[in-house]
Coordinates of C-alpha atoms in Angstrom, one line a residue:
Chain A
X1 CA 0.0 0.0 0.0
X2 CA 2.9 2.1 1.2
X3 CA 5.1 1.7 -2.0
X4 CA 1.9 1.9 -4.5
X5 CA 1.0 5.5 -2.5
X6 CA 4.5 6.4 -3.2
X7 CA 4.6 5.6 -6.9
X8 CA 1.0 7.6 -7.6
X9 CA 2.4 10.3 -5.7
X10 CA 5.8 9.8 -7.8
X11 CA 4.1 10.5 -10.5
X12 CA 1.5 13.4 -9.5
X13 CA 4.8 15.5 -8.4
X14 CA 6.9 15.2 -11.8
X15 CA 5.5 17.9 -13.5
X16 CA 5.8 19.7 -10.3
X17 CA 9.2 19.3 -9.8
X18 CA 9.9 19.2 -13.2
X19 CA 7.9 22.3 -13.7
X20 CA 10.6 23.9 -10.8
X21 CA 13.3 22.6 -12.5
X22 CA 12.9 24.1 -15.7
X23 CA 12.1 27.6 -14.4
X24 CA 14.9 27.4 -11.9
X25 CA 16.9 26.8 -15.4
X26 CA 21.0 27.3 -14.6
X27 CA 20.5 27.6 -10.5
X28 CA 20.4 23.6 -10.5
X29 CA 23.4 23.0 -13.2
X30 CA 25.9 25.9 -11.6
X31 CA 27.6 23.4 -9.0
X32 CA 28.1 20.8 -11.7
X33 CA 29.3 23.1 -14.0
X34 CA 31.8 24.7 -11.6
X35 CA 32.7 20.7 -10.5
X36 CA 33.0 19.7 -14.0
X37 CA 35.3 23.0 -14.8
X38 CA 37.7 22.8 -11.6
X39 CA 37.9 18.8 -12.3
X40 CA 39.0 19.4 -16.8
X41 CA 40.8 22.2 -16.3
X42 CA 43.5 20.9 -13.6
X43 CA 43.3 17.0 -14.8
X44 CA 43.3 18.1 -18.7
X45 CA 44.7 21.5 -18.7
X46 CA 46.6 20.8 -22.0
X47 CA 43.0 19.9 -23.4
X48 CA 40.8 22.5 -21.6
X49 CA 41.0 25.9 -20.6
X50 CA 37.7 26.8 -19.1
X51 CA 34.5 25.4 -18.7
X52 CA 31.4 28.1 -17.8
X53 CA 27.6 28.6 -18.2
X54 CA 26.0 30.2 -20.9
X55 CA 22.5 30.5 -19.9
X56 CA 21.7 26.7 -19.1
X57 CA 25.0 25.6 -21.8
X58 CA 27.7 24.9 -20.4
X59 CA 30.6 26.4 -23.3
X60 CA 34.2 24.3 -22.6
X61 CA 36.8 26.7 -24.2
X62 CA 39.4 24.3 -25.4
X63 CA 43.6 24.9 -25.5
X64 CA 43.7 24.7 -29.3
X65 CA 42.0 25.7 -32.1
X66 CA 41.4 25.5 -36.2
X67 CA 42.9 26.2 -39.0
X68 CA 42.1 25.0 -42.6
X69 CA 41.1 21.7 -41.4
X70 CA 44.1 21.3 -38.5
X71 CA 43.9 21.4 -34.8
X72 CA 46.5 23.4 -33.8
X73 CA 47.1 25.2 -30.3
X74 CA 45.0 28.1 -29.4
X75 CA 47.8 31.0 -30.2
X76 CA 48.7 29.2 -33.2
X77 CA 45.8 29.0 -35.0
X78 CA 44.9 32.4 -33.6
X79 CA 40.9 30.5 -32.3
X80 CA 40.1 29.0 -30.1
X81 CA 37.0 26.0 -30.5
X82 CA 34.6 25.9 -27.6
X83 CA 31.9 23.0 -27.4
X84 CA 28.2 23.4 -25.8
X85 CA 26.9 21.0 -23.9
X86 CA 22.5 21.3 -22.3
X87 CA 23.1 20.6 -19.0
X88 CA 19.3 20.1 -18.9
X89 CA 21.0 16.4 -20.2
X90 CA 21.8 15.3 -16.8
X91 CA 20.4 17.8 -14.4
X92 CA 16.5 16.5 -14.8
X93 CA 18.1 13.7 -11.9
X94 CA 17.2 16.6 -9.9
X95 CA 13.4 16.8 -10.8
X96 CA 12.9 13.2 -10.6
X97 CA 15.0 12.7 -7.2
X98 CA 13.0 15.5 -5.6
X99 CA 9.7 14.0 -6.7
X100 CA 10.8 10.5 -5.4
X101 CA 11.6 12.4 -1.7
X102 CA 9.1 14.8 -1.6
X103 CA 6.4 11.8 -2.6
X104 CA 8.2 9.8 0.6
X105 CA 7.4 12.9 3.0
X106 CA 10.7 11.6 5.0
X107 CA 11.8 13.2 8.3
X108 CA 14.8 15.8 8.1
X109 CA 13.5 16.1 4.3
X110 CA 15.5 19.2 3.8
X111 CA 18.4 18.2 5.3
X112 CA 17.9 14.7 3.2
X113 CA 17.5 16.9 -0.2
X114 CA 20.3 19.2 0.2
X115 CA 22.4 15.7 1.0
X116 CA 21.4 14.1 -2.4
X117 CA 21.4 17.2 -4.3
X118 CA 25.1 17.6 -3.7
X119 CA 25.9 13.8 -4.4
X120 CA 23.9 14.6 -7.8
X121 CA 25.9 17.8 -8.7
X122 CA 29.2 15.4 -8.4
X123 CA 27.3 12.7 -10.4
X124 CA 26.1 15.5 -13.4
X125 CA 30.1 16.6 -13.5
X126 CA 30.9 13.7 -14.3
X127 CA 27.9 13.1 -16.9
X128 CA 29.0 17.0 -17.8
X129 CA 32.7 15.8 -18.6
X130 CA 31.3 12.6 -20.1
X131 CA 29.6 14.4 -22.6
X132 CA 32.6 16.9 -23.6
X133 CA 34.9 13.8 -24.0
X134 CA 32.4 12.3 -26.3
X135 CA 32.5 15.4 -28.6
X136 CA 35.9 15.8 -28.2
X137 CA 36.4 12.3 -29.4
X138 CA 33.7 12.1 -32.5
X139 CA 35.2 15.6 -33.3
X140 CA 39.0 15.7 -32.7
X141 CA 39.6 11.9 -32.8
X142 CA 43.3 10.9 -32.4
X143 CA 45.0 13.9 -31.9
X144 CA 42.5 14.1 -28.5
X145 CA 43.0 10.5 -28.0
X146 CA 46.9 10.8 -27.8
X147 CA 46.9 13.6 -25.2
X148 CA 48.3 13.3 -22.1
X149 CA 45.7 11.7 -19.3
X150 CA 43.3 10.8 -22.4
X151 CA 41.6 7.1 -21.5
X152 CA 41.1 5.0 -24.5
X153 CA 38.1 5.4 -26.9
X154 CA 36.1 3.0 -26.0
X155 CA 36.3 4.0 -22.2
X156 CA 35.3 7.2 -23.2
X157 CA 32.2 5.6 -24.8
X158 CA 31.3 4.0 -22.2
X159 CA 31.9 6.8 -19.9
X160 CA 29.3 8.5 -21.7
X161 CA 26.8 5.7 -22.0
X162 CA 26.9 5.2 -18.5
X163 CA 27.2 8.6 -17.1
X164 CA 24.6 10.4 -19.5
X165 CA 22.4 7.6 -20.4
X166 CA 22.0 5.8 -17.2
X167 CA 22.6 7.9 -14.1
X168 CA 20.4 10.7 -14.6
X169 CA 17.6 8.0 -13.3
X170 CA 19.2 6.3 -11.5
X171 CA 21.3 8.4 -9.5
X172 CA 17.9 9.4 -7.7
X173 CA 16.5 6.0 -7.4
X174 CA 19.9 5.0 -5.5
X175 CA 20.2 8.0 -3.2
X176 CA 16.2 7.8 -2.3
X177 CA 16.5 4.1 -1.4
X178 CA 19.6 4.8 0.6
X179 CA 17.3 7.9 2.5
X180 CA 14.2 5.9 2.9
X181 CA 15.9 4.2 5.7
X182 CA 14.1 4.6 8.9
X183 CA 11.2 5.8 7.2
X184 CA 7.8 3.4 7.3
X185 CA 8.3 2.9 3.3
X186 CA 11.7 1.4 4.5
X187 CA 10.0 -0.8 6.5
X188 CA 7.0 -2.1 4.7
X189 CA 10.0 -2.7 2.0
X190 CA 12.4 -4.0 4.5
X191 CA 9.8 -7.0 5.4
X192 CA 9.3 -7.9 2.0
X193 CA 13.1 -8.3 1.5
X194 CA 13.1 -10.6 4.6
X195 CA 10.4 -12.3 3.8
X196 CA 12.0 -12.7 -0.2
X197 CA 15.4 -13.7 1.4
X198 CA 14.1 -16.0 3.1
X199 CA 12.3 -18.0 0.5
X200 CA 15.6 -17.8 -1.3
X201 CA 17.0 -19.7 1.6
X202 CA 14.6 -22.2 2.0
Chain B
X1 CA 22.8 -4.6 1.8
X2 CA 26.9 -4.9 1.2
X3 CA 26.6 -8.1 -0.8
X4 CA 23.5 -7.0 -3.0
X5 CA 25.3 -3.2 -3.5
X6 CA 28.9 -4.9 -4.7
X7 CA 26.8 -8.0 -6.8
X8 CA 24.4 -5.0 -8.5
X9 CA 27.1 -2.8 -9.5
X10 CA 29.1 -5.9 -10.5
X11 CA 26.8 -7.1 -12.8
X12 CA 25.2 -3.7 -13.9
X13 CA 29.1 -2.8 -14.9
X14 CA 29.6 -5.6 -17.2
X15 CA 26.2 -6.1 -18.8
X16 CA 26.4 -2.2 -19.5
X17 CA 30.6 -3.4 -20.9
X18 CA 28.9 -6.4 -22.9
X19 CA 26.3 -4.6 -24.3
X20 CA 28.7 -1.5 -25.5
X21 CA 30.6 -4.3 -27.6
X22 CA 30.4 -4.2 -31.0
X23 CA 29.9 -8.0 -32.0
X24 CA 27.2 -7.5 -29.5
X25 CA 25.4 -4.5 -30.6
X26 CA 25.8 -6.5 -34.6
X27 CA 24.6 -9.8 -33.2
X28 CA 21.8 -8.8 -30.9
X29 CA 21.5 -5.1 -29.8
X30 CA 21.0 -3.4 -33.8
X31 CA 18.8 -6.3 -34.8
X32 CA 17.0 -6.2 -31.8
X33 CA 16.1 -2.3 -32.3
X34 CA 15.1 -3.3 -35.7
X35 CA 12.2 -5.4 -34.1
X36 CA 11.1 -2.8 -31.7
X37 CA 10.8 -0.6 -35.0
X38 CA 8.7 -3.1 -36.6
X39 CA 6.6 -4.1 -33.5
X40 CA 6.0 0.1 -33.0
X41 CA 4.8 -0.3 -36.5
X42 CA 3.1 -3.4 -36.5
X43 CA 1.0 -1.8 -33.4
X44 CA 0.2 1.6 -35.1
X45 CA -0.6 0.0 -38.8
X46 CA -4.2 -0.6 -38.0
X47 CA -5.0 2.8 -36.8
X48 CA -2.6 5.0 -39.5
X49 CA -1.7 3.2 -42.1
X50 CA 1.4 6.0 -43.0
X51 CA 3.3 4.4 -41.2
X52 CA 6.9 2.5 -43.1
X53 CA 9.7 1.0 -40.4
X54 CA 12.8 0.9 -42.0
X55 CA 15.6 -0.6 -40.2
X56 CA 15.6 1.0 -36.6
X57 CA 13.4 4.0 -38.4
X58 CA 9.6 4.8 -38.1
X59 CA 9.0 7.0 -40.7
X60 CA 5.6 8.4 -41.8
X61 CA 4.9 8.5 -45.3
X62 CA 2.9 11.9 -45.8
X63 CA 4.6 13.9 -43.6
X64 CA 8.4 12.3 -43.9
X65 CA 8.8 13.1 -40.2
X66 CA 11.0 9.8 -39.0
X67 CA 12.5 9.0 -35.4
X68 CA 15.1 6.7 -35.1
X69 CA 15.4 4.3 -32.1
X70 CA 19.2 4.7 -30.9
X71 CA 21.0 3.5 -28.2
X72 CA 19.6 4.4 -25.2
X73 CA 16.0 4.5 -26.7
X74 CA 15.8 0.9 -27.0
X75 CA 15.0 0.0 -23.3
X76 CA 17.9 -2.2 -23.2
X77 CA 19.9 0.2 -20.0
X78 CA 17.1 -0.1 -18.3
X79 CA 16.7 -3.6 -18.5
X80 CA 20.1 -4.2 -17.8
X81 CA 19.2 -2.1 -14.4
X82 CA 16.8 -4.3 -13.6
X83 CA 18.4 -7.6 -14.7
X84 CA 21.5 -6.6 -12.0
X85 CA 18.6 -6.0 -9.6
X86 CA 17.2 -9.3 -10.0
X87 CA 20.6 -11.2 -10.3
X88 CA 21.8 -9.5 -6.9
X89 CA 18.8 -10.1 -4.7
X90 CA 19.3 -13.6 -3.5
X91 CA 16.4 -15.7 -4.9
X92 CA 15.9 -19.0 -6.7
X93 CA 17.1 -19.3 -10.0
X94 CA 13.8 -20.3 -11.6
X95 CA 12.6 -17.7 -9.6
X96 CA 15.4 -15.0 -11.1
X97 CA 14.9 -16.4 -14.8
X98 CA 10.7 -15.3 -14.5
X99 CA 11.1 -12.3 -13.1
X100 CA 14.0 -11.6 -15.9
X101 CA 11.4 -12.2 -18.8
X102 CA 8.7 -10.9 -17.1
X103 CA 10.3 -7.5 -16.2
X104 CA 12.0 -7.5 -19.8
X105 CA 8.9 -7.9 -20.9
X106 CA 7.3 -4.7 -19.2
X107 CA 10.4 -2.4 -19.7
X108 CA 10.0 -3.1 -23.6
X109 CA 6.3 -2.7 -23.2
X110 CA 6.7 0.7 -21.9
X111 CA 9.3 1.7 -24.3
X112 CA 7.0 0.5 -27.0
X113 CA 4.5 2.9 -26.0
X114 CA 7.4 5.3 -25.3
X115 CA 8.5 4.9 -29.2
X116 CA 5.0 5.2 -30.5
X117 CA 4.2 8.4 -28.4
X118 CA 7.3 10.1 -29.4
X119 CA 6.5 9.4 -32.9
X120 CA 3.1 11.3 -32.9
X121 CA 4.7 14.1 -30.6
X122 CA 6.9 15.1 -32.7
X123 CA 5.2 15.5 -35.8
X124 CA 2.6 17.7 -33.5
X125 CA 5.7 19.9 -31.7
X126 CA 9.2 19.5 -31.6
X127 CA 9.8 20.9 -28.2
X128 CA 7.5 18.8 -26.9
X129 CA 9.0 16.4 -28.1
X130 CA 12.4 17.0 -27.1
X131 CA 11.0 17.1 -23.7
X132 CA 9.3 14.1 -23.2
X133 CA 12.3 12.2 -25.0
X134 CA 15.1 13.5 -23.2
X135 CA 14.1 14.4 -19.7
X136 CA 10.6 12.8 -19.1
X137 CA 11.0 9.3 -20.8
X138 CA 14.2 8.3 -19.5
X139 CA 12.4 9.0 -15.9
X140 CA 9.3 7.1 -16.7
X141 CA 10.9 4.1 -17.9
X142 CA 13.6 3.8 -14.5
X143 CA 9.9 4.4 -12.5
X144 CA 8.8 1.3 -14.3
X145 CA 11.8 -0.5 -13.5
X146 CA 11.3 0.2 -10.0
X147 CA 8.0 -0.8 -10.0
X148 CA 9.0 -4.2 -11.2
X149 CA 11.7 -4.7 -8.8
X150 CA 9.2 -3.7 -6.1
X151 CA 6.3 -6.1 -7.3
X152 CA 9.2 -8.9 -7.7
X153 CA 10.1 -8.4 -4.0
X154 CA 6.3 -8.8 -3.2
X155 CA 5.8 -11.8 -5.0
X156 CA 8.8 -13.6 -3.5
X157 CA 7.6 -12.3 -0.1
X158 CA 4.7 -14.4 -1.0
X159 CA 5.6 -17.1 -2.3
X160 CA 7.7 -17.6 1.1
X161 CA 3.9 -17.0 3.0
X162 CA 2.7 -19.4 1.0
X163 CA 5.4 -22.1 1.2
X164 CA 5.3 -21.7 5.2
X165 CA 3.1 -24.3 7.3
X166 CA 0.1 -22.7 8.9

């Protein structure tokens, strides 16, 4: 009864939080972005130069640049490239964890959010950087590939297969479960998970 | 809690490695996105008959607007989400092999509906669209997943009731 109130009320607060979310537009993608620029611009500072919002985009200004068709460095080729990324890509986790904690009505709720939204903002830098190694890789190819620090290609895919695809939902379904604890949800689930570990064992 | 945490991530990590691989994604993952095409089309045929799949594309024929099911929009990560659920939580095996299908079963089902509704959205507005395929979607799908892992848990609590003597 418990979890199928939570699910209803899951889904009655999306557009709600979602709603927040999208009007709140770069206030819930500034940490990640900041995370995501401190994190390329001292691990791949040959690669990157800055990362920063431009409305919700976040624009990576790279070290090098173009010229006829060559990536050369930035003074060289007298440009500098700079890739977008929609951090609206990874930053709906936020929508969907607040719906899944807000529909739980835990104690300390707050205190719970402002928990998980920092462990998100960590996740979405990563997703951020996932996403700028992708494009630096279908753009740039071996040249990026052969820099210093650079994983291999396929780690990069990966990376951004996991990171962008996957933890935007569920980021928030891990960090509710691991908040629910305590909570009666937790312990209506907690006695089904008994019961269902026992029948294994039997 | 350790032992499921370490086996979920364990298995989630290397079904999400196997899947990424490209004999894989020849063998099973593209062909497989070829039949979700067809089964989205097979499904809307009666009701518009505009509708052509061609490969992993649903294309209508009047308007030319076409979406193509890519990686990531073919319900397979979350699936893979749920299979590590399943594998991790100690259970029977026969047990772990029903709930696979079943809960395949209802990922793809959603997803279908998922493919179909993205198909009509975005011949009525693209920003719509754009909405409901990259932020809402994704969040409905992983709800559905979590659903099924819930009901699982339920029915294997039961089926322990129901084993017990009176």
């Amino acid at each position: 009864m418990l979890m199928r109130r939570q699910f209803v009320l899951t889904l009655i607060l999306l557009p709600i939080t979602f709603g927040i979310w999208y009007a709140a537009g770069t206030l819930f993608a500034a940490p990640a972005v900041w995370l995501c620029d401190f994190f390329l611009s001292n691990v791949y500072s040959e690669i990157v130069d800055t990362a920063g919002l431009q409305g919700v985009e976040m624009t990576v200004r790279m070290q090098f640049g173009e010229n006829e068709g060559q990536f050369l460095p930035a003074t060289q080729a007298g440009n500098q490239i700079a890739l977008q990324t929609n951090t609206r890509l990874v930053s709906y986790s936020i929508a969907f964890y607040a719906a899944l904690l807000l529909a739980s009505n835990l104690q300390d709720g707050i205190y719970k959010f402002c928990v998980g939204l920092f462990w998100l903002w960590v996740i979405m830098a990563f997703g951020l950087a996932s996403i700028v190694g992708k494009d630096l890789l279908l753009m740039v190819g071996g040249p990026f590939l052969n820099s210093a620090r650079v994983p291999p290609g396929d780690f990069l895919a990966l990376a951004y297969q996991f990171n962008v695809l996957l933890m935007p939902t569920l980021a928030p379904v891990c960090l509710w479960f691991w908040q629910l604890r305590g909570s009666p949800l937790w312990e209506a689930l907690a006695g089904d998970i008994r019961r269902a570990s026992a029948s294994a064992k039997t | 809690m350790a032992r499921f945490l370490l086996l979920f991530c364990g298995v989630l990590g290397s079904l999400f490695a196997i899947e990424m691989l490209k004999p894989v994604q020849a063998a099973l993952i593209q062909p497989f996105t070829g039949l979700l095409a067809s089964l989205s089309t097979a499904i809307i045929l009666p009701f518009d008959d505009n509708v052509i799949a061609q490969g992993r594309i649903l294309r209508d024929a009047t308007t030319g607007f076409a979406v193509s099911i890519e990686a990531g929009c073919n319900g397979v990560e979350a699936a893979i989400v749920l299979i590590a659920g399943i594998v991790a939580f100690p259970a029977s095996l026969s047990h772990k092999a029903l709930a696979i299908f079943a809960g395949f079963f209802f990922v793809q089902a959603l997803n279908i509906v998922r493919i179909i509704s993205l198909f009509y959205l975005g011949q009525w507005n693209y920003t719509v669209f754009e909405w409901f395929h990259l932020y809402l979607w994704p969040v409905l799908i992983m709800l559905d997943v979590l659903v099924v892992f819930a009901i699982y848990l339920q029915w294997l609590g039961k089926q322990h009731s129901e084993a017990e003597p009176a």
